[in-house]
Amino acid sequence: MILKILFGTCFVASLVLTPLYLEAQKNKGLKSLTLKMLDSNCFLGAGILAMFIADNHSPFSKYMIIALAMSWVGDFLLHVIKPKILNAVGFLSFMVAHVFYIIAYNTAVQSLVPGRAFLQPWGYAIPVVCIIGYAIFIIKKMNFEKLGLFASIAYGIVILIMFAKAADLAILGLQTGVENAGISAVLLFAGAALFVASDFTISFLIFDKRFKKNYPLKIFNIATYFAGQLLLASLILTVR
């Protein structure tokens, strides 16, 4: 019961901390970093608590915890102003986090249908079509430097593959009638979609100077990010 209360507290705390962080980050410093990391502790803590609540020590849950932990590291490094190399390492940390989300989803898929292809035909279509559209939009409408363009597209490919794998796991769970398939599908689709939405906007906040101080965009970016992470952390309760 105590673990479940703490798990719920993570969600409530994140709802409180997110607007406080958004206000504090207008002037980046120790206060905003502290609030951000406390907020990040909520999704990492929710994942760890979910593992013990569900007594889920499967490879899926372990890969999910690694993904959440790498996101935590990325949150810290992306907030550090100097040296700038830490921002690049933070960016890579999030790339690694998404790779572990992909591994986790693929592990769960293989446990349901051993030997299933890594991506179904529609799974390939999602990242290909979206990235082509994204690249055209950036080149025509945005003001990305060449390095920012390549980095954003590379990151986009990884996160869209993550979404395709999440969708594949959700659909497969519903088709096979595995326990908690409905709840898992909602968490997978919503969590992954919110994460994609967050990362889509952060590319503008990081790589296009015109948007660096766009506060409404920042609110959307942060709110979708923490909400998505909490939903994905909750998967450990329902997926093995």
Short mmCIF file of C-alpha atoms in Angstrom, two decimals:
data_model
loop_
_atom_site.label_atom_id
_atom_site.label_comp_id
_atom_site.label_asym_id
_atom_site.label_seq_id
_atom_site.Cartn_x
_atom_site.Cartn_y
_atom_site.Cartn_z
CA MET A 1 0.00 0.00 0.00
CA ILE A 2 2.84 2.40 0.89
CA LEU A 3 4.48 1.82 -2.50
CA LYS A 4 1.20 2.54 -4.29
CA ILE A 5 0.77 5.77 -2.33
CA LEU A 6 4.31 6.83 -3.23
CA PHE A 7 3.63 5.94 -6.87
CA GLY A 8 0.56 8.20 -6.89
CA THR A 9 2.55 10.89 -5.12
CA CYS A 10 4.99 10.94 -8.04
CA PHE A 11 2.15 11.97 -10.36
CA VAL A 12 0.81 14.63 -7.98
CA ALA A 13 4.30 15.99 -7.32
CA SER A 14 4.99 16.25 -11.06
CA LEU A 15 1.76 18.19 -11.59
CA VAL A 16 2.93 20.66 -8.94
CA LEU A 17 6.59 20.81 -9.94
CA THR A 18 6.12 21.24 -13.70
CA PRO A 19 4.53 24.74 -13.57
CA LEU A 20 7.00 25.78 -10.85
CA TYR A 21 9.89 24.68 -13.07
CA LEU A 22 8.42 26.46 -16.09
CA GLU A 23 8.30 29.70 -14.13
CA ALA A 24 11.79 29.25 -12.68
CA GLN A 25 13.47 28.33 -15.98
CA LYS A 26 12.84 31.81 -17.34
CA ASN A 27 16.05 32.57 -15.46
CA LYS A 28 18.15 29.45 -15.75
CA GLY A 29 20.04 28.75 -12.56
CA LEU A 30 20.25 26.50 -9.53
CA LYS A 31 16.56 26.93 -8.66
CA SER A 32 15.32 25.91 -12.11
CA LEU A 33 17.78 23.00 -12.25
CA THR A 34 16.65 21.79 -8.81
CA LEU A 35 12.97 21.93 -9.76
CA LYS A 36 13.62 20.21 -13.07
CA MET A 37 15.54 17.35 -11.47
CA LEU A 38 12.90 16.94 -8.76
CA ASP A 39 10.35 16.65 -11.57
CA SER A 40 12.58 14.12 -13.33
CA ASN A 41 12.84 12.17 -10.08
CA CYS A 42 9.06 11.73 -10.30
CA PHE A 43 9.08 9.69 -13.51
CA LEU A 44 12.22 7.76 -12.56
CA GLY A 45 10.77 7.08 -9.10
CA ALA A 46 7.44 6.05 -10.63
CA GLY A 47 9.23 3.51 -12.82
CA ILE A 48 11.20 2.01 -9.94
CA LEU A 49 8.13 1.91 -7.70
CA ALA A 50 6.07 0.29 -10.48
CA MET A 51 8.69 -2.44 -10.78
CA PHE A 52 8.30 -3.36 -7.10
CA ILE A 53 4.52 -2.86 -6.97
CA ALA A 54 4.02 -5.28 -9.86
CA ASP A 55 6.96 -7.47 -8.81
CA ASN A 56 8.06 -7.04 -12.41
CA HIS A 57 11.77 -7.76 -12.79
CA SER A 58 11.51 -8.81 -16.42
CA PRO A 59 14.03 -7.68 -19.06
CA PHE A 60 11.33 -5.26 -20.27
CA SER A 61 11.14 -3.48 -16.93
CA LYS A 62 14.94 -3.32 -16.61
CA TYR A 63 15.33 -1.76 -20.06
CA MET A 64 12.57 0.72 -19.22
CA ILE A 65 14.35 1.75 -16.02
CA ILE A 66 17.58 2.29 -17.98
CA ALA A 67 15.66 4.43 -20.50
CA LEU A 68 14.13 6.50 -17.70
CA ALA A 69 17.52 6.88 -16.02
CA MET A 70 19.19 8.03 -19.25
CA SER A 71 16.39 10.57 -19.68
CA TRP A 72 17.13 11.78 -16.15
CA VAL A 73 20.79 12.22 -17.09
CA GLY A 74 19.78 14.05 -20.27
CA ASP A 75 17.55 16.40 -18.28
CA PHE A 76 20.47 17.38 -16.10
CA LEU A 77 23.02 17.83 -18.87
CA LEU A 78 20.72 19.79 -21.19
CA HIS A 79 20.04 22.29 -18.41
CA VAL A 80 23.71 23.02 -17.75
CA ILE A 81 24.72 26.23 -19.50
CA LYS A 82 28.51 25.73 -19.51
CA PRO A 83 30.43 23.93 -20.89
CA LYS A 84 28.34 23.50 -24.03
CA ILE A 85 29.77 20.01 -24.62
CA LEU A 86 27.51 18.82 -21.79
CA ASN A 87 24.47 19.85 -23.86
CA ALA A 88 25.71 17.61 -26.68
CA VAL A 89 26.22 14.73 -24.23
CA GLY A 90 22.72 15.37 -22.88
CA PHE A 91 21.35 15.15 -26.41
CA LEU A 92 23.12 11.80 -26.83
CA SER A 93 21.74 10.64 -23.48
CA PHE A 94 18.22 11.08 -24.80
CA MET A 95 19.15 9.24 -27.97
CA VAL A 96 20.37 6.33 -25.82
CA ALA A 97 17.17 6.53 -23.74
CA HIS A 98 15.05 6.10 -26.87
CA VAL A 99 17.21 3.18 -27.99
CA PHE A 100 16.49 1.45 -24.68
CA TYR A 101 12.78 2.19 -25.02
CA ILE A 102 12.96 0.52 -28.44
CA ILE A 103 14.81 -2.47 -26.97
CA ALA A 104 12.24 -2.74 -24.17
CA TYR A 105 9.28 -2.70 -26.56
CA ASN A 106 10.96 -5.18 -28.89
CA THR A 107 11.70 -7.50 -25.96
CA ALA A 108 8.01 -7.45 -24.96
CA VAL A 109 6.95 -8.03 -28.58
CA GLN A 110 9.28 -11.02 -28.90
CA SER A 111 7.90 -12.51 -25.70
CA LEU A 112 4.40 -12.39 -27.24
CA VAL A 113 5.35 -13.51 -30.76
CA PRO A 114 8.87 -14.96 -30.94
CA GLY A 115 10.59 -14.23 -34.23
CA ARG A 116 8.32 -11.32 -35.17
CA ALA A 117 9.98 -8.85 -37.58
CA PHE A 118 11.54 -5.79 -35.94
CA LEU A 119 9.12 -3.51 -37.80
CA GLN A 120 6.00 -4.29 -39.74
CA PRO A 121 5.53 -2.62 -43.17
CA TRP A 122 3.42 0.15 -41.65
CA GLY A 123 6.10 0.49 -38.97
CA TYR A 124 8.65 1.46 -41.60
CA ALA A 125 6.20 3.87 -43.20
CA ILE A 126 5.73 5.94 -40.02
CA PRO A 127 9.34 7.16 -39.61
CA VAL A 128 9.98 7.43 -43.38
CA VAL A 129 6.91 9.53 -44.20
CA CYS A 130 7.16 11.67 -41.05
CA ILE A 131 10.88 12.38 -41.46
CA ILE A 132 10.51 13.34 -45.12
CA GLY A 133 7.71 15.74 -44.20
CA TYR A 134 9.67 17.06 -41.23
CA ALA A 135 12.81 17.65 -43.33
CA ILE A 136 10.84 19.50 -46.01
CA PHE A 137 9.15 21.65 -43.36
CA ILE A 138 12.47 22.51 -41.69
CA ILE A 139 14.22 23.39 -44.94
CA LYS A 140 11.37 25.60 -46.18
CA LYS A 141 10.07 27.19 -42.99
CA MET A 142 12.72 27.00 -40.29
CA ASN A 143 16.15 28.51 -39.77
CA PHE A 144 18.25 25.52 -38.72
CA GLU A 145 22.01 25.47 -39.17
CA LYS A 146 23.28 22.46 -41.11
CA LEU A 147 24.47 20.64 -37.96
CA GLY A 148 21.13 21.30 -36.26
CA LEU A 149 19.26 19.98 -39.29
CA PHE A 150 21.17 16.70 -39.37
CA ALA A 151 21.03 16.24 -35.59
CA SER A 152 17.30 16.93 -35.50
CA ILE A 153 16.56 14.51 -38.34
CA ALA A 154 18.74 11.77 -36.82
CA TYR A 155 16.99 12.19 -33.48
CA GLY A 156 13.63 12.25 -35.21
CA ILE A 157 14.31 8.92 -36.90
CA VAL A 158 15.11 7.29 -33.56
CA ILE A 159 12.07 8.62 -31.73
CA LEU A 160 9.71 7.74 -34.58
CA ILE A 161 11.04 4.18 -34.58
CA MET A 162 10.36 4.21 -30.84
CA PHE A 163 6.77 5.28 -31.55
CA ALA A 164 6.37 2.59 -34.23
CA LYS A 165 7.60 -0.07 -31.80
CA ALA A 166 5.27 1.21 -29.08
CA ALA A 167 2.36 1.05 -31.52
CA ASP A 168 3.34 -2.45 -32.60
CA LEU A 169 3.42 -3.65 -28.99
CA ALA A 170 0.07 -2.01 -28.25
CA ILE A 171 -1.63 -3.53 -31.29
CA LEU A 172 -0.08 -6.95 -30.73
CA GLY A 173 -1.20 -6.95 -27.11
CA LEU A 174 -4.77 -6.22 -28.16
CA GLN A 175 -4.68 -8.89 -30.85
CA THR A 176 -3.31 -11.60 -28.56
CA GLY A 177 -5.57 -10.65 -25.65
CA VAL A 178 -2.72 -10.48 -23.19
CA GLU A 179 -3.61 -9.38 -19.65
CA ASN A 180 -4.09 -5.61 -19.23
CA ALA A 181 -3.82 -5.16 -23.02
CA GLY A 182 -6.26 -2.24 -23.09
CA ILE A 183 -4.53 -0.26 -20.36
CA SER A 184 -1.12 -1.02 -21.86
CA ALA A 185 -2.26 0.16 -25.30
CA VAL A 186 -3.48 3.49 -23.89
CA LEU A 187 -0.22 4.02 -21.99
CA LEU A 188 1.88 3.06 -25.01
CA PHE A 189 0.06 5.23 -27.55
CA ALA A 190 -0.40 8.22 -25.26
CA GLY A 191 3.06 8.08 -23.67
CA ALA A 192 4.93 7.64 -26.95
CA ALA A 193 2.81 10.26 -28.75
CA LEU A 194 3.40 12.83 -26.01
CA PHE A 195 7.13 12.12 -26.15
CA VAL A 196 7.17 12.59 -29.95
CA ALA A 197 5.24 15.87 -29.58
CA SER A 198 7.69 17.08 -26.94
CA ASP A 199 10.77 16.23 -28.99
CA PHE A 200 9.25 17.78 -32.11
CA THR A 201 8.94 21.13 -30.35
CA ILE A 202 12.29 20.97 -28.57
CA SER A 203 14.08 20.81 -31.91
CA PHE A 204 12.79 24.33 -32.60
CA LEU A 205 13.64 25.54 -29.10
CA ILE A 206 17.22 24.29 -29.43
CA PHE A 207 18.11 24.75 -33.09
CA ASP A 208 16.12 27.81 -34.24
CA LYS A 209 17.02 31.05 -32.45
CA ARG A 210 13.61 32.56 -33.27
CA PHE A 211 11.93 30.11 -30.89
CA LYS A 212 14.38 30.01 -27.98
CA LYS A 213 12.24 32.39 -25.90
CA ASN A 214 8.83 31.22 -27.12
CA TYR A 215 7.20 30.59 -23.75
CA PRO A 216 3.93 28.93 -24.97
CA LEU A 217 6.02 26.49 -27.01
CA LYS A 218 8.18 25.84 -23.95
CA ILE A 219 5.09 25.10 -21.84
CA PHE A 220 3.86 22.60 -24.42
CA ASN A 221 7.29 21.01 -24.68
CA ILE A 222 7.77 20.52 -20.94
CA ALA A 223 4.19 19.51 -20.15
CA THR A 224 4.10 16.83 -22.86
CA TYR A 225 7.55 15.58 -21.89
CA PHE A 226 6.88 14.92 -18.20
CA ALA A 227 3.38 13.58 -18.88
CA GLY A 228 4.75 11.20 -21.51
CA GLN A 229 7.54 9.95 -19.26
CA LEU A 230 5.14 9.24 -16.40
CA LEU A 231 2.83 7.26 -18.67
CA LEU A 232 5.72 5.25 -20.07
CA ALA A 233 7.02 4.58 -16.56
CA SER A 234 3.57 3.21 -15.67
CA LEU A 235 3.92 0.54 -18.36
CA ILE A 236 6.03 -1.44 -15.93
CA LEU A 237 2.82 -2.11 -14.01
CA THR A 238 1.15 -3.82 -16.97
CA VAL A 239 3.80 -5.12 -19.41
CA ARG A 240 6.32 -7.87 -18.76
#
